[in-house]
Short mmCIF file of C-alpha atoms in Angstrom, two decimals:
data_model
loop_
_atom_site.label_atom_id
_atom_site.label_comp_id
_atom_site.label_asym_id
_atom_site.label_seq_id
_atom_site.Cartn_x
_atom_site.Cartn_y
_atom_site.Cartn_z
CA GLY A 24 82.52 108.26 82.59
CA ALA A 25 85.42 106.11 84.75
CA VAL A 26 87.37 103.86 82.76
CA VAL A 27 88.62 100.51 84.87
CA SER A 28 90.78 97.95 84.19
CA GLN A 29 91.12 94.53 84.89
CA HIS A 30 94.40 91.81 85.31
CA PRO A 31 94.61 89.90 84.10
CA SER A 32 92.42 89.25 81.35
CA TRP A 33 91.95 85.61 81.48
CA VAL A 34 94.16 83.22 84.07
CA ILE A 35 94.57 79.31 83.61
CA CYS A 36 95.99 77.62 86.91
CA LYS A 37 96.54 74.38 88.93
CA SER A 38 94.18 73.22 91.01
CA GLY A 39 95.75 74.44 95.08
CA THR A 40 96.95 77.44 93.71
CA SER A 41 96.40 80.65 94.90
CA VAL A 42 94.97 83.74 91.49
CA LYS A 43 95.72 87.40 91.89
CA ILE A 44 92.87 89.37 90.17
CA GLU A 45 93.20 93.45 90.14
CA CYS A 46 90.85 95.83 89.29
CA ARG A 47 92.42 99.19 88.77
CA SER A 48 90.02 102.98 87.98
CA LEU A 49 92.28 104.73 85.64
CA ASP A 50 91.33 108.26 86.02
CA PHE A 51 88.88 108.13 89.35
CA GLN A 52 89.09 107.90 92.60
CA ALA A 53 86.44 104.87 93.67
CA THR A 54 84.85 105.03 97.54
CA THR A 55 83.02 101.36 96.69
CA MET A 56 84.28 98.53 94.17
CA PHE A 57 82.00 95.65 93.57
CA TRP A 58 83.48 92.13 92.62
CA TYR A 59 80.71 89.52 90.45
CA ARG A 60 81.34 86.23 89.41
CA GLN A 61 79.32 85.06 85.61
CA PHE A 62 78.55 81.05 84.65
CA PRO A 63 78.67 80.08 81.43
CA LYS A 64 75.02 81.39 80.48
CA GLN A 65 73.96 82.48 83.71
CA SER A 66 73.78 86.31 85.42
CA LEU A 67 76.39 88.66 87.18
CA MET A 68 76.44 87.70 90.91
CA LEU A 69 77.30 89.80 93.60
CA MET A 70 80.04 88.03 95.17
CA ALA A 71 81.10 91.16 97.42
CA THR A 72 81.47 95.07 98.17
CA SER A 73 84.48 96.36 99.27
CA ASN A 74 84.77 99.91 100.78
CA GLU A 75 88.65 101.51 100.50
CA GLY A 76 90.49 100.90 104.00
CA SER A 77 87.23 98.76 105.81
CA LYS A 78 86.44 95.06 105.78
CA ALA A 79 84.11 93.77 102.38
CA THR A 80 81.25 92.66 102.59
CA TYR A 81 80.32 89.53 101.42
CA GLU A 82 77.25 87.71 100.34
CA GLN A 83 75.71 85.20 101.26
CA GLY A 84 77.25 81.74 100.66
CA VAL A 85 81.05 83.28 99.53
CA GLU A 86 83.49 82.29 101.48
CA LYS A 87 85.43 85.08 103.02
CA ASP A 88 88.35 82.64 103.56
CA LYS A 89 87.99 81.59 100.26
CA PHE A 90 87.35 84.75 98.16
CA LEU A 91 90.33 87.68 99.93
CA ILE A 92 89.28 91.35 98.97
CA ASN A 93 91.44 94.06 99.05
CA HIS A 94 91.08 97.74 98.95
CA ALA A 95 93.98 99.18 98.96
CA SER A 96 93.27 102.66 97.63
CA LEU A 97 90.51 104.67 95.83
CA THR A 98 92.54 103.63 92.75
CA LEU A 99 92.64 99.88 93.13
CA SER A 100 91.18 96.21 94.89
CA THR A 101 92.13 93.05 94.55
CA LEU A 102 90.91 90.15 94.26
CA THR A 103 92.08 86.14 95.30
CA VAL A 104 90.83 83.31 94.66
CA THR A 105 93.10 81.28 97.38
CA SER A 106 93.19 76.99 96.29
CA ALA A 107 91.30 77.24 93.51
CA HIS A 108 89.97 74.69 92.63
CA PRO A 109 87.60 73.23 89.07
CA GLU A 110 84.16 74.93 90.55
CA ASP A 111 85.64 78.09 90.78
CA SER A 112 86.48 78.47 87.28
CA SER A 113 84.06 81.30 86.21
CA PHE A 114 84.15 85.06 84.80
CA TYR A 115 85.40 87.80 87.28
CA ILE A 116 84.29 90.82 87.21
CA CYS A 117 84.62 94.33 88.77
CA SER A 118 82.87 97.45 88.97
CA LEU A 119 83.15 100.64 90.89
CA GLN A 120 81.39 103.43 92.33
CA LEU A 121 82.35 106.91 92.10
CA ALA A 122 81.97 109.00 95.19
CA GLY A 123 78.78 110.76 94.83
CA GLY A 124 78.15 108.48 91.95
CA LYS A 125 74.66 107.69 93.32
CA ASP A 126 73.22 104.81 91.40
CA THR A 127 75.95 104.42 88.44
CA GLN A 128 78.33 101.78 88.40
CA TYR A 129 81.29 101.02 86.23
CA PHE A 130 82.79 97.96 84.17
CA GLY A 131 86.11 96.60 84.53
CA PRO A 132 86.06 94.04 80.69
CA GLY A 133 86.01 90.67 83.77
CA THR A 134 89.00 88.03 83.73
CA ARG A 135 88.09 84.29 82.74
CA LEU A 136 89.63 82.45 85.17
CA THR A 137 90.01 78.58 84.46
CA VAL A 138 91.24 76.10 86.80
CA LEU A 139 92.51 72.47 86.14
CA GLY B 3 64.34 88.02 96.83
CA ASN B 4 65.16 90.54 94.39
CA SER B 5 64.91 89.30 90.90
CA VAL B 6 65.25 90.10 87.51
CA THR B 7 63.91 88.21 84.64
CA GLN B 8 65.01 88.55 80.84
CA MET B 9 64.24 86.54 77.86
CA GLU B 10 66.96 84.00 76.23
CA GLY B 11 68.74 84.45 73.90
CA PRO B 12 70.80 84.50 71.58
CA VAL B 13 68.15 87.43 69.06
CA THR B 14 68.96 86.57 65.30
CA LEU B 15 67.73 89.82 63.31
CA SER B 16 68.34 91.46 60.53
CA GLU B 17 69.80 95.30 59.72
CA GLU B 18 66.70 97.11 60.55
CA ALA B 19 64.66 94.53 62.10
CA PHE B 20 62.61 96.29 64.87
CA LEU B 21 64.48 94.23 68.34
CA THR B 22 62.53 94.16 71.48
CA ILE B 23 64.13 92.55 74.57
CA ASN B 24 61.68 91.79 77.24
CA CYS B 25 62.31 91.82 81.35
CA THR B 26 60.34 91.82 84.44
CA TYR B 27 61.64 92.23 87.44
CA THR B 28 60.37 91.61 91.19
CA ALA B 29 57.38 93.30 92.28
CA THR B 30 59.52 94.89 95.91
CA GLY B 31 60.15 97.88 96.97
CA TYR B 32 61.27 100.88 95.04
CA PRO B 33 63.92 100.50 93.02
CA SER B 34 65.78 102.05 89.86
CA LEU B 35 65.39 99.87 86.57
CA PHE B 36 68.87 99.77 84.03
CA TRP B 37 69.71 98.02 80.45
CA TYR B 38 73.69 97.38 80.23
CA VAL B 39 75.20 95.97 77.09
CA GLN B 40 78.41 94.58 77.02
CA TYR B 41 80.27 94.46 73.49
CA PRO B 42 82.88 92.17 72.87
CA GLY B 43 86.37 92.23 74.15
CA GLU B 44 84.98 95.16 76.94
CA GLY B 45 83.22 95.96 80.04
CA LEU B 46 79.52 96.70 80.97
CA GLN B 47 78.17 99.89 79.74
CA LEU B 48 75.21 102.11 80.75
CA LEU B 49 72.97 102.17 77.63
CA LEU B 50 69.98 103.56 79.73
CA LYS B 51 67.97 103.86 83.29
CA ALA B 52 64.29 104.58 84.99
CA THR B 53 64.00 106.00 88.30
CA LYS B 54 60.66 105.51 88.65
CA ALA B 55 56.57 103.95 87.68
CA ASP B 56 56.50 105.21 83.89
CA ASP B 57 59.39 106.95 83.13
CA LYS B 58 61.75 106.10 79.92
CA GLY B 59 64.97 105.95 79.37
CA SER B 60 66.50 106.63 76.31
CA ASN B 61 69.93 106.49 74.32
CA LYS B 62 72.10 106.24 71.18
CA GLY B 63 68.11 104.54 69.35
CA PHE B 64 66.69 102.44 72.45
CA GLU B 65 64.35 102.91 75.14
CA ALA B 66 62.56 101.17 78.25
CA THR B 67 59.94 102.15 79.58
CA TYR B 68 59.42 101.87 83.48
CA ARG B 69 56.24 99.81 83.39
CA LYS B 70 55.15 99.33 87.70
CA GLU B 71 51.43 97.85 86.93
CA THR B 72 53.41 94.78 84.66
CA THR B 73 56.64 94.97 86.63
CA SER B 74 58.56 95.39 82.63
CA PHE B 75 61.26 96.68 81.82
CA HIS B 76 61.41 96.23 78.05
CA LEU B 77 64.29 98.18 75.65
CA GLU B 78 62.85 98.24 72.35
CA LYS B 79 64.50 99.69 68.91
CA GLY B 80 63.37 100.51 65.86
CA SER B 81 66.00 100.17 63.54
CA VAL B 82 68.73 97.48 64.57
CA GLN B 83 72.01 98.09 62.98
CA VAL B 84 75.36 95.16 63.00
CA SER B 85 77.16 97.97 64.92
CA ASP B 86 74.60 96.65 68.42
CA SER B 87 75.83 92.87 68.48
CA ALA B 88 76.32 92.58 71.98
CA VAL B 89 75.03 90.98 75.36
CA TYR B 90 71.76 92.96 76.92
CA PHE B 91 71.71 92.75 80.92
CA CYS B 92 68.76 93.82 82.48
CA ALA B 93 69.32 95.31 86.49
CA ARG B 94 67.24 96.01 89.14
CA GLY B 95 69.47 98.29 92.08
CA GLU B 96 68.47 100.07 95.06
CA GLY B 97 70.01 100.76 98.12
CA ALA B 98 71.24 104.32 100.23
CA GLY B 99 75.17 104.70 99.52
CA SER B 100 76.84 101.04 98.49
CA TYR B 101 74.07 100.20 95.82
CA GLN B 102 73.51 97.15 94.75
CA LEU B 103 72.51 95.98 91.08
CA THR B 104 70.87 92.44 90.19
CA PHE B 105 70.97 91.21 87.09
CA GLY B 106 69.23 89.13 84.36
CA LYS B 107 71.28 86.15 82.83
CA GLY B 108 72.35 88.64 79.14
CA THR B 109 70.06 88.91 76.23
CA LYS B 110 72.80 88.53 72.99
CA LEU B 111 71.84 89.66 70.41
CA SER B 112 72.94 89.66 67.02
CA VAL B 113 72.67 91.54 64.17
CA ILE B 114 73.26 90.59 60.61
CA PRO B 115 73.47 92.32 57.36
#
């Protein structure tokens, strides 16, 4: 299967600052990338679906101006949390779907964001 | 909307014990069903899947059967090992093009020697 990396693995920032999280496919080209958020003892919640070269599709309740997604290439997607606040502290996970991959997603190890 | 409910954890078992983690899903549409596993410090990995009613998914000694009549997809293993310690997520998936997964909350399993 595909190998997916995320960087950084954890980050602590001050309230009001912006944080960028990278998601890379190391060995396959991904037509679609997904961003999830997981609060403690909660399920993974889909935030947005990102297709290379087009605008991301956000789930209901997710602010597109706060969570900026850039899917610039078939191997890289970035999530920028703008003007982060303590309530944005969470575990952010990306996954990717390969071209013709149908129902299989490959997940990154996640990024722990803590906003002070 | 679509949802998945799985048993609360954590679950602690002795090595070689029998494992069952319950999972039920909302009876809408024709989803595929999945179990993902997350080992410490790693990303979620697909453990097994079933795409239609009565299908049985199996991998690494784990198995689960897609039961439409009870809307369930319970995960079972006859004899767990310490290396099976991880968080297990049940999920349903649907959609053409961009495939959408809906996850349960996850169940943490700890296997002690």
